[in-house]
Coordinates of C-alpha atoms in Angstrom, one line a residue:
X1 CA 0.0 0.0 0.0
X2 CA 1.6 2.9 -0.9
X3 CA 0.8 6.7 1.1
X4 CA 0.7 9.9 -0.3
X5 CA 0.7 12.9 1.4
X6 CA -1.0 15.5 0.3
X7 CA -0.5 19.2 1.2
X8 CA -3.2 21.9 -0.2
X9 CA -2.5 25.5 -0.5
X10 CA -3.3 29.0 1.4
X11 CA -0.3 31.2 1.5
X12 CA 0.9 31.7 5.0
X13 CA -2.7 28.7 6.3
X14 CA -0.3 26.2 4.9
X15 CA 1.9 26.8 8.8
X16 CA -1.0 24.6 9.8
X17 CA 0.4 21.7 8.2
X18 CA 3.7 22.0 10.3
X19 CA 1.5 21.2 13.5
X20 CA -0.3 18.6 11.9
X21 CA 3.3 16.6 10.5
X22 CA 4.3 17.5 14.0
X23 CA 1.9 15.0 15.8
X24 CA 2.1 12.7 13.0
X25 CA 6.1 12.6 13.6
X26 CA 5.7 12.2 17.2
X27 CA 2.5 9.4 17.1
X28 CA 4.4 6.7 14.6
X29 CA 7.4 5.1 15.5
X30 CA 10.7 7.1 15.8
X31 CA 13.0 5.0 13.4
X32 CA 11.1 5.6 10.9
X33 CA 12.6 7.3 8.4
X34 CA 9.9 8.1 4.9
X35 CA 6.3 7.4 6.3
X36 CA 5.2 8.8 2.5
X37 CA 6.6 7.5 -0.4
X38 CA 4.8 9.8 -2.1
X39 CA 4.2 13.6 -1.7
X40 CA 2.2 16.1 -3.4
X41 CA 1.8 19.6 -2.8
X42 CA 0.0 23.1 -4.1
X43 CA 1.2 26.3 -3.9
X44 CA 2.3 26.9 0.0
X45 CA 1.4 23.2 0.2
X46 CA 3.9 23.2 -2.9
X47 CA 6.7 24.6 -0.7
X48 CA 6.2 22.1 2.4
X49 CA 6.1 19.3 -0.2
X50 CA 9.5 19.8 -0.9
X51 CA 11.1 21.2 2.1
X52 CA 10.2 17.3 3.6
X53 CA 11.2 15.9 0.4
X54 CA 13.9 17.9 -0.7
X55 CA 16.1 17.3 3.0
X56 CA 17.8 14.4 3.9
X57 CA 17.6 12.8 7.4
X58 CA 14.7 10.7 9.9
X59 CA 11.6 12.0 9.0
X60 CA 10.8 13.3 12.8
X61 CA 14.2 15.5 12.3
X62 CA 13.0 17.1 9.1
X63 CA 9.4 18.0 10.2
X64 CA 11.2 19.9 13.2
X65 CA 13.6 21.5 10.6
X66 CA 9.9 22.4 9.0
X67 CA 8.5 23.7 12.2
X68 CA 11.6 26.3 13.2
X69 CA 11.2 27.4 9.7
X70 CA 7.7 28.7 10.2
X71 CA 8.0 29.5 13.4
X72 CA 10.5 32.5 12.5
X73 CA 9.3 33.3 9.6
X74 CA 8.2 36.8 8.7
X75 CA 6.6 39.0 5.7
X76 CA 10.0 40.2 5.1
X77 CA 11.1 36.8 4.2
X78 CA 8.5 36.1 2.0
X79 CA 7.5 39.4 0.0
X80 CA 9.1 42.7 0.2
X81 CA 6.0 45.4 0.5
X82 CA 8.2 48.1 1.1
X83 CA 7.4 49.7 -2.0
X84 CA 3.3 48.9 -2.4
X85 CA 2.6 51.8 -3.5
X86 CA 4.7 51.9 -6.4
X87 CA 3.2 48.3 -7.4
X88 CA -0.3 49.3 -6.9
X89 CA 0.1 51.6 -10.0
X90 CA 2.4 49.2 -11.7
X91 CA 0.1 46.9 -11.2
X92 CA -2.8 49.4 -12.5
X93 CA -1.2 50.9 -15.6
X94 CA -0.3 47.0 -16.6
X95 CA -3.6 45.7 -16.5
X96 CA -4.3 48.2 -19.1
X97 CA -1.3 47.8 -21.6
X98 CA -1.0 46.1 -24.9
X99 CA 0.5 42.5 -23.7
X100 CA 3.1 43.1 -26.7
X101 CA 4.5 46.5 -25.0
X102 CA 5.6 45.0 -21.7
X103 CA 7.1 41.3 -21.5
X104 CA 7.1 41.2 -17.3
X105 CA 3.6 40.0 -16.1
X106 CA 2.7 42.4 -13.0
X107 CA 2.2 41.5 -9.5
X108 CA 1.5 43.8 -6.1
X109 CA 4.1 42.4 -4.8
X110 CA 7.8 41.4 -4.9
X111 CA 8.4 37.8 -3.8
X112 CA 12.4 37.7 -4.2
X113 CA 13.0 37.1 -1.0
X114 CA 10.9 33.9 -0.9
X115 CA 12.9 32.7 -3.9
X116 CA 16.2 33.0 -2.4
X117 CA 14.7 31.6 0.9
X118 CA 13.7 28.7 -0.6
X119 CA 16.9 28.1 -2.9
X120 CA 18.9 27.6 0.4
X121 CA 16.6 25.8 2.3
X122 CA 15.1 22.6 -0.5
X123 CA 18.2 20.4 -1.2
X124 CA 16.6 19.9 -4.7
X125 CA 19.8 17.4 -5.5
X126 CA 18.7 15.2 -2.4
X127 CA 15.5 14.3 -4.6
X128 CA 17.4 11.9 -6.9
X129 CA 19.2 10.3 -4.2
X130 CA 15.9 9.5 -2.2
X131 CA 14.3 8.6 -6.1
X132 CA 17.6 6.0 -5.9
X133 CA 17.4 4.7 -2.4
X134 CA 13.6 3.9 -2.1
X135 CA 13.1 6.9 0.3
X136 CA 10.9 8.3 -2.3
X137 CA 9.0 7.0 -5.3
X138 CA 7.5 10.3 -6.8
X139 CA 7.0 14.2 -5.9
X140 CA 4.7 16.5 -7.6
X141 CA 3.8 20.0 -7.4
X142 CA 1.4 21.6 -9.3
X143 CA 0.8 25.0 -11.3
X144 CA -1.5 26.4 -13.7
X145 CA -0.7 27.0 -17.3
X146 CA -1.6 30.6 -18.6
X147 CA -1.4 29.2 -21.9
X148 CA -4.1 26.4 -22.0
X149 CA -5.4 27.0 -18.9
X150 CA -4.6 23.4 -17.3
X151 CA -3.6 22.2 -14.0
X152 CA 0.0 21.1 -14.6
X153 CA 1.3 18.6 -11.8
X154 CA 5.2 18.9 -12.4
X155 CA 6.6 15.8 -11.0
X156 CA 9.7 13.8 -10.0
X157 CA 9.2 10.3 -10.1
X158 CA 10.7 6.8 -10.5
X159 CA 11.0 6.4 -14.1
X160 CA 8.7 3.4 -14.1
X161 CA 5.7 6.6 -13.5
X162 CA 4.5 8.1 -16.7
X163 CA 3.2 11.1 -17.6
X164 CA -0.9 11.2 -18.1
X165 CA -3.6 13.6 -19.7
X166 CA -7.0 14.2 -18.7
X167 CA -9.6 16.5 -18.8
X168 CA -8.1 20.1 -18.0
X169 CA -5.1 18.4 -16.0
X170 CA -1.9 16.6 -17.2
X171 CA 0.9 15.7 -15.5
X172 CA 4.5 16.4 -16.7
X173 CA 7.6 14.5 -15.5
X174 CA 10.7 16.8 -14.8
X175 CA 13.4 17.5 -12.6
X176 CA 12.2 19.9 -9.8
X177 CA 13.7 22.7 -9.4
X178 CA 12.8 26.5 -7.3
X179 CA 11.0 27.5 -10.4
X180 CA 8.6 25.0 -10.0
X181 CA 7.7 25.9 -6.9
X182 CA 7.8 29.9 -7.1
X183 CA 5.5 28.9 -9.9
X184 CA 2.9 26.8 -7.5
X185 CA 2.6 29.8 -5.1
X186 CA 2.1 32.7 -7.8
X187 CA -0.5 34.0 -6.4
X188 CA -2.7 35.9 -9.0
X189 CA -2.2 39.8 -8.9
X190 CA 0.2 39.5 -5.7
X191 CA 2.7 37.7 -7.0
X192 CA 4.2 37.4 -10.3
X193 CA 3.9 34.8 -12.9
X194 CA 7.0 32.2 -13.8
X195 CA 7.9 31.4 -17.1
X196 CA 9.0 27.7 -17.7
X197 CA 9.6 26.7 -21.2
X198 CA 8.0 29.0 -23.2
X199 CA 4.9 29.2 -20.7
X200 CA 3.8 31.2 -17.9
X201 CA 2.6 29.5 -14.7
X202 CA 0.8 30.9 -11.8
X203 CA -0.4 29.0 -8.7
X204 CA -1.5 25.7 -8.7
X205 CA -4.5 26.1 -6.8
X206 CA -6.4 28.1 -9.6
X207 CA -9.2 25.9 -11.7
X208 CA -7.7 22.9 -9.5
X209 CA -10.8 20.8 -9.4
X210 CA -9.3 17.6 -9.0
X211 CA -5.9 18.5 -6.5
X212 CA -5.8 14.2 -5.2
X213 CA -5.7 13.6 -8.6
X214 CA -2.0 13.6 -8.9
X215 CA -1.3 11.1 -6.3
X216 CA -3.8 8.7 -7.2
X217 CA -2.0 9.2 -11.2
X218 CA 1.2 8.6 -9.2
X219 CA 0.3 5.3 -7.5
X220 CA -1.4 6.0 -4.4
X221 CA -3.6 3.5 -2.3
X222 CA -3.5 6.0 0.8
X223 CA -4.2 9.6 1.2
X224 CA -3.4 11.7 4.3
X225 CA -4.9 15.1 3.3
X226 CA -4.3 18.1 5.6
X227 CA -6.5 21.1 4.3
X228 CA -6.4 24.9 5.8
X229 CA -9.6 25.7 5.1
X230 CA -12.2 26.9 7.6
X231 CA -14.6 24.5 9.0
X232 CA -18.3 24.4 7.7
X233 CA -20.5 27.0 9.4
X234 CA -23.1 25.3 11.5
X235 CA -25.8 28.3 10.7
X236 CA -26.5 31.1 8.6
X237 CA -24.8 34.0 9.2
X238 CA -26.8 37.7 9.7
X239 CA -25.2 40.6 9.0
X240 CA -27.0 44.3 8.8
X241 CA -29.9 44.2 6.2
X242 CA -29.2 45.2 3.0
X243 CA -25.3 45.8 3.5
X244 CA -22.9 45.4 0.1
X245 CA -20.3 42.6 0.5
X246 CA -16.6 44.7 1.1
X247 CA -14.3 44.0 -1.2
X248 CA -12.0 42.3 1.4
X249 CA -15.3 39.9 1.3
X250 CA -15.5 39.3 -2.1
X251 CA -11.2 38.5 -2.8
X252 CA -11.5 36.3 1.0
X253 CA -14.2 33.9 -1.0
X254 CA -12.5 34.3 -4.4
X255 CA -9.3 32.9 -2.9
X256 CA -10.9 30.5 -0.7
X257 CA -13.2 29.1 -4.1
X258 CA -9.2 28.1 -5.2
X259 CA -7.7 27.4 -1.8
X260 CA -10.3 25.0 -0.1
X261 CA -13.3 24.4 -2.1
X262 CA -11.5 22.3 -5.0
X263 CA -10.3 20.1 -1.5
X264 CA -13.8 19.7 -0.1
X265 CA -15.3 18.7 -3.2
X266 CA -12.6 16.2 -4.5
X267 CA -12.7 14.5 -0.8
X268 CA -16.5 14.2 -0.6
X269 CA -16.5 12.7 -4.8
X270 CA -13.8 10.1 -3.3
X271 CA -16.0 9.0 -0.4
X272 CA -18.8 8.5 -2.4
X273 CA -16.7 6.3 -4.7
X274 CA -15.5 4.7 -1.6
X275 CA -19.1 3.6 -1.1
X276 CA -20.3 2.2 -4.7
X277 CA -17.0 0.3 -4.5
X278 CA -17.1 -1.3 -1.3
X279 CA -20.8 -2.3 -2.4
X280 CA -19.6 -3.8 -5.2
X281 CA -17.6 -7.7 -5.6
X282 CA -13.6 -7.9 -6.2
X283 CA -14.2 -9.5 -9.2
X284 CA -16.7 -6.6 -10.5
X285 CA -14.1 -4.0 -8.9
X286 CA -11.0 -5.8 -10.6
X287 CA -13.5 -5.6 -14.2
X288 CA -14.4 -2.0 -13.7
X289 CA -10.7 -1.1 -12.5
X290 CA -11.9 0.4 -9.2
X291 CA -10.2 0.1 -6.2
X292 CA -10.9 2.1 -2.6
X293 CA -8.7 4.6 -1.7
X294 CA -8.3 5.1 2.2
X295 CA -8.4 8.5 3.3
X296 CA -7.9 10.5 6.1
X297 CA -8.2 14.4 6.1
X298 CA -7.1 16.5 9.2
X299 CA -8.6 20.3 8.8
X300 CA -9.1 22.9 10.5
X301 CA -11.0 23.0 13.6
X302 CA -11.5 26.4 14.1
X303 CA -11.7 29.4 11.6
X304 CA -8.6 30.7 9.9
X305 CA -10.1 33.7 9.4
X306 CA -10.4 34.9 13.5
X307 CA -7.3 33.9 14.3
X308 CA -5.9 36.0 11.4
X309 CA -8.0 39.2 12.7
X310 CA -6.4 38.4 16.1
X311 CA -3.5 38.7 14.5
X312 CA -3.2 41.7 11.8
X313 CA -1.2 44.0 13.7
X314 CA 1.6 41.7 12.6
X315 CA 1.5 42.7 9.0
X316 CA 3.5 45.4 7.5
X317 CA 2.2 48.6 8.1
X318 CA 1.4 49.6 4.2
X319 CA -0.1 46.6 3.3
X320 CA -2.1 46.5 6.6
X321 CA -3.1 49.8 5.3
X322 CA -4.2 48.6 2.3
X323 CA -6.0 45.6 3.6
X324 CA -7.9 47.5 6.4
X325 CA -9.1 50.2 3.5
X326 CA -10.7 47.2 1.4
X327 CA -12.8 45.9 4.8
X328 CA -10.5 43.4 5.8
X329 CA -9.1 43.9 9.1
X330 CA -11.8 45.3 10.9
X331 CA -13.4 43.7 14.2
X332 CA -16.7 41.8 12.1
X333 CA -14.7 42.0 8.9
X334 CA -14.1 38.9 6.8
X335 CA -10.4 37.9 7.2
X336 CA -9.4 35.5 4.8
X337 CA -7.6 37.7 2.0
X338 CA -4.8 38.6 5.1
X339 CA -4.8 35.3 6.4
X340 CA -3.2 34.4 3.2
X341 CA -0.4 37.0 3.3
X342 CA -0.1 36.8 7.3
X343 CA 3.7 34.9 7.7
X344 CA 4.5 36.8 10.8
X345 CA 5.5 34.2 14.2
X346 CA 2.8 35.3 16.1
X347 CA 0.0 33.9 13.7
X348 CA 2.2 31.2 12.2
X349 CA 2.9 29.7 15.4
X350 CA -0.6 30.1 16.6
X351 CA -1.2 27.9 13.6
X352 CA 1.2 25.6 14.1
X353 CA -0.5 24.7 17.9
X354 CA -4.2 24.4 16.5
X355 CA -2.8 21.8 13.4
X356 CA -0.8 19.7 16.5
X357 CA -3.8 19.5 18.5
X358 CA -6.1 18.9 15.9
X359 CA -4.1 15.8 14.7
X360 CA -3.7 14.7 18.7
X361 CA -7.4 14.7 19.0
X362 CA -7.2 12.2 15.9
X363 CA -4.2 9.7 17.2
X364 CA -6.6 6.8 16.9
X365 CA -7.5 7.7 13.4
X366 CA -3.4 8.1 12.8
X367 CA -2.3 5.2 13.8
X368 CA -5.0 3.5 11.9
X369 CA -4.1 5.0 9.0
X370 CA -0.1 4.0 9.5
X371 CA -0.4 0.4 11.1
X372 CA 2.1 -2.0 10.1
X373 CA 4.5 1.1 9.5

């Protein structure tokens, strides 16, 4: 039975993960060394993929490696917003002029620092040598193509794994490299486009409507999904009558359509294949090619969103400017569009704690999942 893990995107949400790897590093056995022989990741989920993957050592070790690194993590390290204002109108002026005047795409903000950040820290040589040694069988991150619109899962793989094609998704073996992942986490209109090839690529979460997909093409029996989206509200919400949606409101479910939804909806199509296939006999499965896929999904217990408003005074003063203008920082305000831009220690760590005790209150469900590890 082979496990994937797979890691879903949401900027700095993704810190969640950390807490969740955390538990899972301290509830299986301590020796061992690759609990997932596969690993695929989106955008911020993209860049935790690979900074397990791409390091050598026990697998407890890296996840702590993971954890210190998000822990002191800040917007400075990530994005420089220094100069906002100067991208705002860049950012205006280009959304306006001919494509064949200007060959840079534009972006709010300037995400260098992440790049170097994350050229020092992945050990992108290390993925051949775990290919070799059986620490790894395939690792995949995925993008979206500007050119033809598809979800493009770049991947790194045994060479036994081939490449595939489906509806509005393919997947493309390479070798993995930082461009890949700047790429995943592009953010649309905060953070420039890559060019690979000839194409430019933009983050992976965008028109993602299958994101298990991947490790299932990749030869996956067992998925341990960890989402950052917000749990399921339990009413209807009531705001003042007749009150227009901020803009704040309108990006926050924009990105949260790309970030969680594509999740939720891929997980809840699986479980209901999960069903007609248990129903039916092996030898009508083994006819039909169907085969169930154990799951398990850890998420968020709590909403994202609050404990980003709790945190805001962390973010640089001229984008927290800018947020607050648009709606998004105030006390009823909807906080999901700086949630995703938040990678400060304060809300980073606090992330880190709910994804650890989320995963604790699931140890059962864990070591389920990993028996006969």
């Amino acid at each position: 039975m082979k496990r994937a893990l797979v890691l879903s995107g949401g900027g700095a949400r993704a810190a969640y993960q950390a807490g969740v790897l955390r538990a899972v590093a301290e509830i299986i056995p301590s020796t061992v060394y690759s609990p997932f022989p596969i690993i695929c990741g989106t955008s911020a989920g993209a860049l935790n993929s690979l900074a397990i993957g791409g390091r050598a050592g026990p697998f407890r070790l890296r996840i702590r490696k993971l954890e210190s690194l998000w822990r002191s993590l800040h917007a400075a390290d990530v994005y420089r917003a220094s100069s906002l204002g100067k991208s705002l109108a860049s950012s205006v002026s280009s959304m306006f002029a001919n494509p064949a005047s200007t060959n840079e795409p534009y972006a709010l903000l300037d995400c260098s620092p992440l790049k170097s950040l994350l050229a020092s820290y992945v050990r992108f040589e290390h993925l051949n040598v775990a290919l070799q040694n059986g620490e790894l069988d395939a690792i995949a991150v995925s993008a979206i193509s500007y050119a033809s619109g598809e979800s493009v899962a770049f991947f790194q793989a045994k060479p036994s794994i081939a490449e595939w094609q489906r509806s509005r998704r393919c997947g493309v073996s390479t070798r993995l490299a930082v461009d890949h992942l700047m790429a995943s986490t592009a953010i649309p209109g905060i953070f420039k486009a890559v060019k690979i090839g000839s194409e430019y690529f933009g983050d992976g979460a965008v028109r993602q409507q299958k994101p298990l997909s991947p490790a299932l093409r990749l030869g996956a029996d067992k998925l341990f999904v960890i989402g950052v989206g917000n749990p399921r509200a339990t009413g209807v919400g009531v705001t003042e009558h007749g009150k227009a949606p901020s803009s704040a409101q309108v990006i926050g479910h924009l990105y949260n359509s790309a970030f969680a939804d594509g999740l939720e909806s891929d997980l809840e199509s699986l479980y209901n294949i999960n069903q007609l296939t248990s129903a039916l006999s092996s030898k009508a499965q083994a006819a039909q090619h169907f085969r169930e896929i154990d799951v398990l999904a850890i998420t968020p217990s709590v909403s994202i969103d609050d404990l980003a408003r709790a945190h805001a005074h962390e973010l640089p003063r001229a984008l927290r400017y800018i947020l607050d203008s648009t709606g998004a920082l105030g006390a009823e305000s909807n906080s999901s569009a700086a949630s995703y831009l938040l990678f400060e220690p304060g809300f980073c760590g606090a992330l880190i704690e709910l994804g650890y005790r989320d995963a604790m209150t699931r140890s059962e469900a864990i070591n389920r999942f990993f028996h006969g590890l």
